[in-house]
Short mmCIF file of C-alpha atoms and ligand atoms in Angstrom, two decimals:
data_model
loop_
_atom_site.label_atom_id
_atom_site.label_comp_id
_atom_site.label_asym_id
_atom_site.label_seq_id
_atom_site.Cartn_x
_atom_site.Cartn_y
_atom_site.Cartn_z
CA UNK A 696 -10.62 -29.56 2.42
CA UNK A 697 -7.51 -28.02 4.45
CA UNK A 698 -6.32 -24.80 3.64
CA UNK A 699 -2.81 -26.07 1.86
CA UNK A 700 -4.48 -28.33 -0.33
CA UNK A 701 -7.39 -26.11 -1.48
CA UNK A 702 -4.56 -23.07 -2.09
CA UNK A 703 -2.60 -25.84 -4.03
CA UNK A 704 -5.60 -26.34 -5.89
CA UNK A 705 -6.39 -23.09 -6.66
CA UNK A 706 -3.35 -22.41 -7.84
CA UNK A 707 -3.67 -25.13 -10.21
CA UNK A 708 -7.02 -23.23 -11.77
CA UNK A 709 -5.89 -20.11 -11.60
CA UNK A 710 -2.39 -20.62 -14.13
CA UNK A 711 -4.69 -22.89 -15.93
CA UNK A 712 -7.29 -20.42 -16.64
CA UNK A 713 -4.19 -17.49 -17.28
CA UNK A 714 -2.46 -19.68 -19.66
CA UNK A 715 -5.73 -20.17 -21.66
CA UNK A 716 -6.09 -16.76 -21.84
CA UNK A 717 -2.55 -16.20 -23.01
CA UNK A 718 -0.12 -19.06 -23.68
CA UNK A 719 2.88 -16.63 -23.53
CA UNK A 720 1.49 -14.83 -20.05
CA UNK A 721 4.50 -16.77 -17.92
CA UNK A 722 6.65 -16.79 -20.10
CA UNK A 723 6.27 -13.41 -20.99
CA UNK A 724 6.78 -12.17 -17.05
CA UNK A 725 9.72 -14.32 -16.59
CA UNK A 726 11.78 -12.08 -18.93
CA UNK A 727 11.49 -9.33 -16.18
CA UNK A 728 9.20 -6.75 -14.18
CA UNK A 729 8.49 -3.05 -15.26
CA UNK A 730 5.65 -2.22 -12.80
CA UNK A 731 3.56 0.72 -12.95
CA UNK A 732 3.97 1.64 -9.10
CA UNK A 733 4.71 0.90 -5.94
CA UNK A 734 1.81 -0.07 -3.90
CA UNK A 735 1.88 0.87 0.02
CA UNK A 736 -0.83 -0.67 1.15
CA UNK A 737 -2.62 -2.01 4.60
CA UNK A 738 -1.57 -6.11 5.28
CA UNK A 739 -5.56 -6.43 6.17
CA UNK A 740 -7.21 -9.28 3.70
CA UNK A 741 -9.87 -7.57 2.83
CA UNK A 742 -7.78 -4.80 0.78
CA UNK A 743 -5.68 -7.21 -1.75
CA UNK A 744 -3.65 -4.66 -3.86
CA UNK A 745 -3.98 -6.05 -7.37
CA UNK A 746 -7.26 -7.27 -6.86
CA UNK A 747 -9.30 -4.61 -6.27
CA UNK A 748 -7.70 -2.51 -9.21
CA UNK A 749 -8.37 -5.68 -11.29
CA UNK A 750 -4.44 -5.99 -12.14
CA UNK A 751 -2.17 -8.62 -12.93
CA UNK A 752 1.35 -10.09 -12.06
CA UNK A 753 3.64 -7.66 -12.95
CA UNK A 754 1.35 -4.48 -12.44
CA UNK A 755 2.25 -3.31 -8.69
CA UNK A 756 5.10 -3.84 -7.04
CA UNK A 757 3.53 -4.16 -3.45
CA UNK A 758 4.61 -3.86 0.06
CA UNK A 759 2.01 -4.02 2.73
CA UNK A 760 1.86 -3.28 6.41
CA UNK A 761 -0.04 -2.77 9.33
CA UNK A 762 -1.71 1.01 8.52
CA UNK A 763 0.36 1.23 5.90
CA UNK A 764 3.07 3.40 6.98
CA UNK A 765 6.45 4.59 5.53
CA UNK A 766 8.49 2.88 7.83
CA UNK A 767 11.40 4.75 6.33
CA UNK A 768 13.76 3.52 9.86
CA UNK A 769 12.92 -0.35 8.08
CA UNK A 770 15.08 -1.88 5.75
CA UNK A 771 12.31 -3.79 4.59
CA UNK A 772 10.15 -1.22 3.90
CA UNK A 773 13.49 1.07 2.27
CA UNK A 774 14.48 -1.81 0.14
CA UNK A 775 11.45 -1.90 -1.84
CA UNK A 776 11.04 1.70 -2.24
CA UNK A 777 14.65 2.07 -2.81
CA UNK A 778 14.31 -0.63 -5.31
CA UNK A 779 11.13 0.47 -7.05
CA UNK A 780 12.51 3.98 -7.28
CA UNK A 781 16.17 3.39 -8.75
CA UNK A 782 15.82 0.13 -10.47
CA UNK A 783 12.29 -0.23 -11.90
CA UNK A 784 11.88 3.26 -11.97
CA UNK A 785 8.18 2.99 -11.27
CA UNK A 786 5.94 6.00 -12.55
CA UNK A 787 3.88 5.96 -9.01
CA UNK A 788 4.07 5.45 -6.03
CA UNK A 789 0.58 4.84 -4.31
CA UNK A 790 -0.42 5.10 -0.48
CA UNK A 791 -3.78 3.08 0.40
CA UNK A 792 -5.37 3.04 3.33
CA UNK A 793 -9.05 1.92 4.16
CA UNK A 794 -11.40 2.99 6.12
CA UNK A 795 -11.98 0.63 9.35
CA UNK A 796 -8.28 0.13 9.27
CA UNK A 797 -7.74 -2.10 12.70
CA UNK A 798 -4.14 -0.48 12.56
CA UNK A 799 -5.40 3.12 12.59
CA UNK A 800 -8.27 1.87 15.35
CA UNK A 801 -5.40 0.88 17.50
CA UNK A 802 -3.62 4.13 16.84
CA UNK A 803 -6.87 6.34 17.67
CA UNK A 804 -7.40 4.45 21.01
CA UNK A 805 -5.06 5.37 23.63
CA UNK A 806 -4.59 1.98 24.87
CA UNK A 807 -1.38 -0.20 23.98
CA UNK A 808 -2.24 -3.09 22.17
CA UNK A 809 -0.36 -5.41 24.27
CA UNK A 810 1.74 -6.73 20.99
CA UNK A 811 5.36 -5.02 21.38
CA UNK A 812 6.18 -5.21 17.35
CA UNK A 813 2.47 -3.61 16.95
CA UNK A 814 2.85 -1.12 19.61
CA UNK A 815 6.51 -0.37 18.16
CA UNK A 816 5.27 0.11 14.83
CA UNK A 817 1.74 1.96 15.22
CA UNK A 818 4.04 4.36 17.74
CA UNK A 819 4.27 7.42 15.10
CA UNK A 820 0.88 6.71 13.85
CA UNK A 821 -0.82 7.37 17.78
CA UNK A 822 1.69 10.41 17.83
CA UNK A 823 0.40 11.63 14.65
CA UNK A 824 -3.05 10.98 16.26
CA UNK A 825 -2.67 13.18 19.10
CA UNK A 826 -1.12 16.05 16.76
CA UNK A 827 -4.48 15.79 14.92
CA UNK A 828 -7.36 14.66 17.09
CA UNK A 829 -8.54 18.22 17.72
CA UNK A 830 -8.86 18.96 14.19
CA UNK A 831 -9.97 15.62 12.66
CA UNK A 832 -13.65 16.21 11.44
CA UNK A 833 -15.79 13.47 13.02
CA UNK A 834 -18.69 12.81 15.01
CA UNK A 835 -18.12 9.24 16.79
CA UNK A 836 -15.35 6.73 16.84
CA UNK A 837 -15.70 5.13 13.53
CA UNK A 838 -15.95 8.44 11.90
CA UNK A 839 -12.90 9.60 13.64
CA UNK A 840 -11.04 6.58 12.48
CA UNK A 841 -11.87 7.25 8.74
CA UNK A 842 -10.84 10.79 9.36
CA UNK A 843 -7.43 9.63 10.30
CA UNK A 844 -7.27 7.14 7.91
CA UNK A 845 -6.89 9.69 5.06
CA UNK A 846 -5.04 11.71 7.51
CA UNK A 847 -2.31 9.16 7.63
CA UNK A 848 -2.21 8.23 3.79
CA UNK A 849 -1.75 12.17 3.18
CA UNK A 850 0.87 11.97 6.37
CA UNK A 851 2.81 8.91 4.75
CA UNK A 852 2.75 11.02 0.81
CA UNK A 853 4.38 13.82 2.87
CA UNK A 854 6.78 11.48 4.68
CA UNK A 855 7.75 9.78 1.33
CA UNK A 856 7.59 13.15 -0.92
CA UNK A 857 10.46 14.29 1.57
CA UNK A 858 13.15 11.57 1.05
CA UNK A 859 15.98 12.49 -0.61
CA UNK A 860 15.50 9.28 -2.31
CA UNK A 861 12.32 10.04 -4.07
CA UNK A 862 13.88 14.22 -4.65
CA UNK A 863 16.79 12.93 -6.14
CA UNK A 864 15.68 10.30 -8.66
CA UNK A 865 16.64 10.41 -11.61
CA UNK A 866 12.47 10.12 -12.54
CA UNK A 867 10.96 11.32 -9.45
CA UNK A 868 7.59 9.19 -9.36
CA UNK A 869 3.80 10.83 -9.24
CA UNK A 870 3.09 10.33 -5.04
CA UNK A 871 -0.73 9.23 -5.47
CA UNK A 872 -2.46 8.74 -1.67
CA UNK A 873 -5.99 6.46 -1.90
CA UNK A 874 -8.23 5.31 0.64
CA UNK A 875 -10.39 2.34 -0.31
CA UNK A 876 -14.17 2.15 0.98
CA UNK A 877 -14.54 -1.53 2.78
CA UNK A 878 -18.31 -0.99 2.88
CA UNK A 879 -18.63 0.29 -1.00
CA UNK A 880 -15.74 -1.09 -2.78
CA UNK A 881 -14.25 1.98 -4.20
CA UNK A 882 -11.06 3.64 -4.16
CA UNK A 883 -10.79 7.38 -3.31
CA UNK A 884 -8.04 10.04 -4.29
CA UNK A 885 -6.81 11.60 -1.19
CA UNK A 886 -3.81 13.42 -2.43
CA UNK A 887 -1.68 13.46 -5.32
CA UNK A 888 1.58 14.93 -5.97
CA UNK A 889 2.43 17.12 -9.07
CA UNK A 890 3.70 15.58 -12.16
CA UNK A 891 6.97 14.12 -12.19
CA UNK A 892 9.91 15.80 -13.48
CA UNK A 893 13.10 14.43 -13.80
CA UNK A 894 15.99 16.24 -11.37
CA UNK A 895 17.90 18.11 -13.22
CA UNK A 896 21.56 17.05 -14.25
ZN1 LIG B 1514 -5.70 -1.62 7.86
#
């Protein structure tokens, strides 16, 4: 079967098995969203936001990128958070990175990928890299690259808890930086900001 028809079909299961579960599930989520956080997370298929914290539509509000970074010069990236922040007034925001990240590989080799949008986007990651590389903790290259992959989710927290956006909200949201184990399965705190308090009046 080709991939359209079998994600057709899947589809298909899938709202049938949901609306067995609960008749009123659509129905329900078209009235509106109130998310528990914003997701940052890496685009790479093997770290699907809501389903390795076993959530559901209407859980995360996700963005994903290469390495998940803060691409806070992106209107793309600054419309969601700007969004999540000031309109759904999300709780958390969460950084996730993974270990093996192909992003962060890139970043930690010293070569140019030889894709301009990649090179143009992993640029502050490989100058983060060279900032760090003496005192990342690691004994061969795939070590090195989990070392900076928690390295760059508590880089991105520190990027994020520094907007004026998230200083000035009206509910500033916990910052909460994971790393996810490809190997294991798990989920990892890296970082987490202190509890929210709202800025005062
Ligand atoms: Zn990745």
């Amino acid at each position: 079967m080709q991939f359209k028809e079998r994600l057709l079909l899947e589809n298909q299961a899938w709202l049938a098995t949901m609306q067995e579960r609960d008749s009123k599930f659509f129905a329900r989520l078209e009235q509106g969203q109130s998310p528990e956080a914003l997701w940052l997370g890496c685009s790479d298929s093997r770290v699907p936001a809501e389903t390795l914290c076993n959530a559901s539509p209407g859980d995360l509000f996700v963005h994903r990128n290469v390495a998940n970074i803060a691409a806070t010069e992106e209107h793309g990236f600054m419309s969601a958070l700007e969004y999540a922040v000031t309109a759904l007034k999300v709780p958390y925001i969460v950084v996730c990175g993974h270990e093996g990240c192909g992003g962060v590989g890139a970043a930690c080799s010293g070569q140019a990928s030889g894709m301009d949008h990649v090179d143009a986007h992993l640029a502050q990651l490989v100058e983060l890299y060279n900032s760090e590389r003496d005192n990342l903790d690691a004994n061969d290259d795939k070590a090195r690259v989990n070392a900076m992959v928690r390295r760059n989710v508590e880089a991105q927290i520190d990027k994020l808890a520094d907007l004026d956006l998230i200083k000035n909200a009206e509910q500033p949201p916990t910052l909460l930086g994971l790393v996810y184990a490809l190997d294991a399965g798990h989920l990892d705190v890296v970082c987490e900001s202190a509890p929210s308090q709202p800025a005062a009046a």
